[in-house]
Short mmCIF file of C-alpha atoms in Angstrom, two decimals:
data_model
loop_
_atom_site.label_atom_id
_atom_site.label_comp_id
_atom_site.label_asym_id
_atom_site.label_seq_id
_atom_site.Cartn_x
_atom_site.Cartn_y
_atom_site.Cartn_z
CA MET K 1 -10.83 5.69 19.91
CA PRO K 2 -11.96 6.11 16.38
CA THR K 3 -13.83 3.85 13.99
CA ILE K 4 -11.98 3.51 10.53
CA GLN K 5 -13.16 2.19 7.17
CA LEU K 6 -10.66 -0.37 5.92
CA PHE K 7 -10.23 -0.18 2.21
CA ALA K 8 -8.30 -3.34 1.61
CA THR K 9 -7.76 -3.09 -2.08
CA CYS K 10 -8.49 -5.74 -4.77
CA LEU K 11 -5.12 -7.26 -4.44
CA VAL K 12 -5.27 -7.77 -0.74
CA ASP K 13 -8.81 -9.14 -1.02
CA THR K 14 -7.82 -11.49 -3.75
CA PHE K 15 -4.33 -12.58 -3.11
CA TYR K 16 -3.29 -11.47 0.32
CA PRO K 17 -6.11 -11.61 2.79
CA GLU K 18 -3.77 -12.34 5.55
CA VAL K 19 -2.62 -8.63 5.13
CA GLY K 20 -6.08 -7.42 5.73
CA GLU K 21 -6.36 -9.68 8.78
CA ALA K 22 -3.01 -8.39 10.13
CA ILE K 23 -4.30 -4.73 9.87
CA VAL K 24 -7.45 -5.57 11.78
CA ASN K 25 -5.46 -7.37 14.44
CA VAL K 26 -3.12 -4.25 14.70
CA PHE K 27 -5.87 -1.88 14.90
CA SER K 28 -7.76 -4.00 17.48
CA ARG K 29 -4.71 -4.00 19.77
CA LEU K 30 -4.79 -0.15 19.60
CA GLY K 31 -8.62 -0.09 20.46
CA VAL K 32 -9.43 1.19 16.97
CA THR K 33 -12.74 -0.24 15.60
CA VAL K 34 -12.46 -1.40 11.93
CA ASP K 35 -15.60 -1.25 9.66
CA PHE K 36 -15.93 -2.20 6.05
CA ALA K 37 -17.98 -0.37 3.43
CA ARG K 38 -19.83 -3.41 1.89
CA GLY K 39 -20.35 -1.76 -1.50
CA LYS K 40 -16.66 -0.88 -2.12
CA THR K 41 -15.06 -2.04 -5.41
CA CYS K 42 -11.98 -1.39 -7.37
CA CYS K 43 -10.88 2.25 -6.93
CA GLY K 44 -10.50 2.51 -10.69
CA GLN K 45 -6.74 2.89 -10.76
CA PRO K 46 -6.11 0.47 -13.62
CA ALA K 47 -8.52 2.19 -15.83
CA PHE K 48 -7.16 5.47 -14.87
CA ASN K 49 -3.67 4.47 -15.53
CA ALA K 50 -4.75 3.09 -18.94
CA ASP K 51 -6.27 6.61 -19.70
CA LEU K 52 -9.83 4.99 -19.67
CA ARG K 53 -11.10 8.04 -17.89
CA ALA K 54 -14.79 7.42 -18.43
CA ASP K 55 -14.47 3.92 -16.84
CA ALA K 56 -12.32 5.12 -13.96
CA ARG K 57 -14.82 7.96 -13.33
CA GLN K 58 -17.75 5.34 -13.11
CA LEU K 59 -15.88 3.42 -10.58
CA ALA K 60 -14.88 6.62 -8.72
CA GLU K 61 -18.47 7.77 -8.52
CA HIS K 62 -19.51 4.46 -6.99
CA MET K 63 -16.71 4.51 -4.53
CA ILE K 64 -17.56 8.19 -3.34
CA ARG K 65 -21.25 7.32 -2.90
CA THR K 66 -20.23 4.11 -0.96
CA PHE K 67 -17.92 5.93 1.50
CA GLU K 68 -20.13 8.84 1.94
CA ALA K 69 -22.53 6.43 3.61
CA ALA K 70 -19.73 4.97 5.79
CA PRO K 71 -18.39 7.29 8.57
CA GLY K 72 -14.81 7.54 9.66
CA GLU K 73 -11.43 7.87 7.99
CA ILE K 74 -10.68 5.59 5.16
CA VAL K 75 -7.39 3.58 5.76
CA SER K 76 -5.71 1.44 3.06
CA PRO K 77 -2.56 -0.70 2.96
CA SER K 78 -1.71 0.55 -0.49
CA GLY K 79 -0.06 3.89 -1.38
CA SER K 80 -1.15 3.54 -4.92
CA CYS K 81 -4.89 3.18 -4.07
CA VAL K 82 -4.59 5.98 -1.59
CA HIS K 83 -2.91 8.12 -4.31
CA MET K 84 -5.85 7.24 -6.58
CA LEU K 85 -8.50 8.39 -4.02
CA ARG K 86 -6.53 11.38 -2.72
CA VAL K 87 -4.79 12.82 -5.79
CA ASN K 88 -6.51 11.24 -9.02
CA TYR K 89 -10.16 11.46 -7.96
CA PRO K 90 -9.97 15.31 -7.56
CA GLU K 91 -8.23 15.31 -10.88
CA LEU K 92 -11.01 13.14 -12.52
CA PHE K 93 -13.68 15.38 -11.47
CA GLU K 94 -11.92 18.83 -11.67
CA GLY K 95 -14.35 21.42 -13.02
CA ASP K 96 -17.43 19.37 -12.14
CA ALA K 97 -19.40 21.45 -9.60
CA GLY K 98 -21.31 18.52 -8.30
CA TRP K 99 -18.53 15.81 -8.06
CA TYR K 100 -15.38 17.75 -7.36
CA PRO K 101 -16.27 18.85 -3.78
CA ARG K 102 -17.41 15.19 -3.09
CA ALA K 103 -14.09 13.76 -4.35
CA LYS K 104 -12.16 16.43 -2.29
CA SER K 105 -14.03 15.45 0.72
CA LEU K 106 -13.21 11.71 0.18
CA ALA K 107 -9.55 12.62 -0.45
CA ALA K 108 -9.33 14.35 2.91
CA ARG K 109 -10.53 11.27 4.80
CA THR K 110 -8.18 8.84 3.05
CA PHE K 111 -4.88 7.65 4.55
CA GLU K 112 -2.23 5.05 3.97
CA PHE K 113 -1.87 2.38 6.76
CA SER K 114 1.48 3.57 8.16
CA GLU K 115 0.59 7.21 7.69
CA TYR K 116 -2.58 6.79 9.82
CA LEU K 117 -0.77 4.94 12.51
CA VAL K 118 1.93 7.47 12.92
CA ASP K 119 0.44 10.82 11.92
CA MET K 120 -3.24 10.31 13.05
CA LEU K 121 -2.79 7.95 16.10
CA GLY K 122 0.83 9.09 17.06
CA VAL K 123 1.76 5.48 17.48
CA THR K 124 5.21 3.99 16.26
CA ASP K 125 5.70 1.06 18.82
CA ILE K 126 2.84 -1.40 18.49
CA GLY K 127 4.62 -4.11 20.38
CA ALA K 128 5.52 -6.08 17.32
CA ARG K 129 8.58 -8.44 17.57
CA TRP K 130 10.59 -9.82 14.69
CA ASP K 131 13.87 -11.54 15.51
CA GLY K 132 16.21 -11.06 12.50
CA ARG K 133 17.24 -8.60 9.76
CA LEU K 134 14.65 -6.63 7.85
CA THR K 135 15.12 -4.24 4.85
CA TYR K 136 12.61 -1.92 3.40
CA HIS K 137 11.38 -1.19 -0.14
CA PRO K 138 9.43 2.12 -0.45
CA SER K 139 6.86 1.77 -3.07
CA CYS K 140 6.76 4.55 -5.74
CA HIS K 141 3.19 5.85 -5.21
CA LEU K 142 3.74 5.90 -1.42
CA LEU K 143 7.19 7.70 -1.51
CA ARG K 144 6.94 10.04 -4.51
CA GLY K 145 3.20 10.27 -4.96
CA LEU K 146 2.15 10.73 -1.27
CA GLY K 147 5.55 11.78 0.33
CA VAL K 148 5.20 8.99 2.85
CA ASP K 149 8.44 7.55 4.00
CA LYS K 150 9.49 8.28 7.64
CA GLN K 151 6.26 6.85 8.82
CA PRO K 152 6.91 3.13 7.65
CA ARG K 153 10.51 3.48 8.72
CA ALA K 154 9.62 4.76 12.14
CA LEU K 155 7.31 1.81 12.64
CA LEU K 156 9.90 -0.80 11.50
CA ALA K 157 12.58 0.94 13.74
CA SER K 158 10.26 0.25 16.74
CA VAL K 159 9.96 -3.46 15.95
CA HIS K 160 11.51 -5.38 18.88
CA GLY K 161 14.38 -7.76 17.91
CA ALA K 162 14.60 -6.49 14.37
CA GLU K 163 17.83 -5.40 12.74
CA ILE K 164 16.92 -2.78 10.22
CA VAL K 165 19.34 -2.62 7.30
CA GLU K 166 19.18 -0.31 4.26
CA LEU K 167 18.25 -1.72 0.94
CA PRO K 168 20.80 -0.58 -1.70
CA ASN K 169 19.14 1.79 -4.29
CA ALA K 170 15.96 1.43 -2.36
CA GLU K 171 14.06 4.12 -4.14
CA GLU K 172 14.38 2.38 -7.49
CA CYS K 173 11.06 1.08 -8.72
CA CYS K 174 10.60 -2.73 -8.49
CA GLY K 175 9.06 -2.71 -11.98
CA PHE K 176 5.49 -3.46 -11.03
CA GLY K 177 4.07 0.05 -11.79
CA GLY K 178 0.46 -1.21 -12.14
CA ILE K 179 -0.10 -1.80 -15.80
CA PHE K 180 3.47 -0.94 -16.46
CA SER K 181 4.45 -4.65 -15.96
CA VAL K 182 1.97 -5.65 -18.54
CA THR K 183 2.62 -3.01 -21.18
CA HIS K 184 6.41 -3.15 -20.77
CA PRO K 185 7.19 -6.63 -19.49
CA GLU K 186 10.76 -6.70 -20.71
CA ILE K 187 11.71 -3.60 -18.88
CA SER K 188 9.77 -4.61 -15.90
CA LYS K 189 11.64 -7.93 -15.66
CA GLU K 190 15.03 -6.11 -15.70
CA MET K 191 13.93 -3.74 -12.98
CA LEU K 192 12.69 -6.65 -10.91
CA ALA K 193 16.03 -8.43 -11.44
CA LYS K 194 17.87 -5.27 -10.00
CA LYS K 195 15.64 -5.08 -7.15
CA ILE K 196 16.30 -8.75 -6.25
CA GLU K 197 19.99 -8.28 -6.70
CA ASN K 198 19.92 -5.36 -4.20
CA LEU K 199 17.97 -7.52 -1.83
CA GLU K 200 20.67 -10.00 -1.86
CA LYS K 201 23.27 -7.32 -1.36
CA SER K 202 21.52 -6.24 1.92
CA GLU K 203 21.91 -9.65 3.27
CA SER K 204 18.47 -9.51 4.62
CA PRO K 205 16.38 -12.65 4.39
CA THR K 206 13.23 -10.57 4.43
CA LEU K 207 12.00 -7.61 2.28
CA VAL K 208 9.32 -5.45 3.90
CA ILE K 209 6.93 -3.83 1.34
CA PRO K 210 4.01 -1.45 2.09
CA ASP K 211 2.02 -2.14 -1.14
CA ALA K 212 0.47 -5.46 -2.30
CA GLY K 213 1.21 -4.72 -5.95
CA CYS K 214 4.95 -4.43 -5.28
CA LEU K 215 4.61 -7.42 -2.89
CA MET K 216 3.09 -9.62 -5.57
CA HIS K 217 5.73 -8.58 -8.19
CA VAL K 218 8.79 -9.10 -5.92
CA ALA K 219 7.51 -12.21 -4.22
CA GLY K 220 6.67 -13.76 -7.71
CA GLY K 221 10.21 -12.92 -8.82
CA LEU K 222 11.84 -14.49 -5.79
CA HIS K 223 9.58 -17.68 -6.20
CA ARG K 224 10.47 -18.07 -9.88
CA GLN K 225 14.23 -17.78 -9.29
CA ASN K 226 14.06 -20.12 -6.36
CA LYS K 227 15.52 -17.44 -3.97
CA PRO K 228 15.57 -18.09 -0.25
CA GLN K 229 14.46 -14.55 0.59
CA ARG K 230 10.95 -13.56 1.09
CA ALA K 231 8.77 -10.57 0.80
CA VAL K 232 6.25 -9.56 3.39
CA HIS K 233 3.80 -6.64 3.87
CA LEU K 234 4.65 -4.17 6.59
CA ALA K 235 1.31 -4.91 8.31
CA GLU K 236 2.42 -8.54 8.68
CA VAL K 237 5.58 -7.36 10.39
CA LEU K 238 3.74 -5.07 12.68
CA ASN K 239 1.23 -7.95 13.60
CA HIS K 240 4.02 -10.42 14.40
CA ARG K 241 4.72 -11.04 18.18
#
């Protein structure tokens, strides 16, 4: 079985280390060796989204050098960070004869967690068990940016004991959108309120989210509104037995 480089992302490292641990556990059960490129930092997405291209490029150059020294595919539990490496890095270095090929090479090695499990390993049933109802929120970068949707749904459909129900208006953004929630807080707040309202309509006590940014945003809203529902990362469900 392969060795992968886990790019856990800033939010997982800082706020949700249990998500990183869940991913390591899932891969260990599948016989996949998990390694960590010690020099990895932020991928530069916040700077890129704020149109600070020089700052984003500096971080991107560091990340490319770091992962060039670390063999194996790069796997991340965040569609937005994968989108940054796979789509935005080549955009950053377009026309640069030295860096563009290196950015494209890194992009070809980079996969989102559910995408890697289903498309690269051919796995949907990991032996996870979750007794109860689950509903799924597809994050914007994962769904629209990368076109990854059937993979997380296939993994959830194979969770033993779980009743999967559709989230009303599931494809609507939760309002996080990276720096969008900071630059447009009033709009973000209303979008979050709609997402929580739709979660209540689903009658599911648990919302499964594949991205830590959306997870933080929705979980924070549920907490502030004293709602009984909770949000969990997809990796936590797949690690549950």
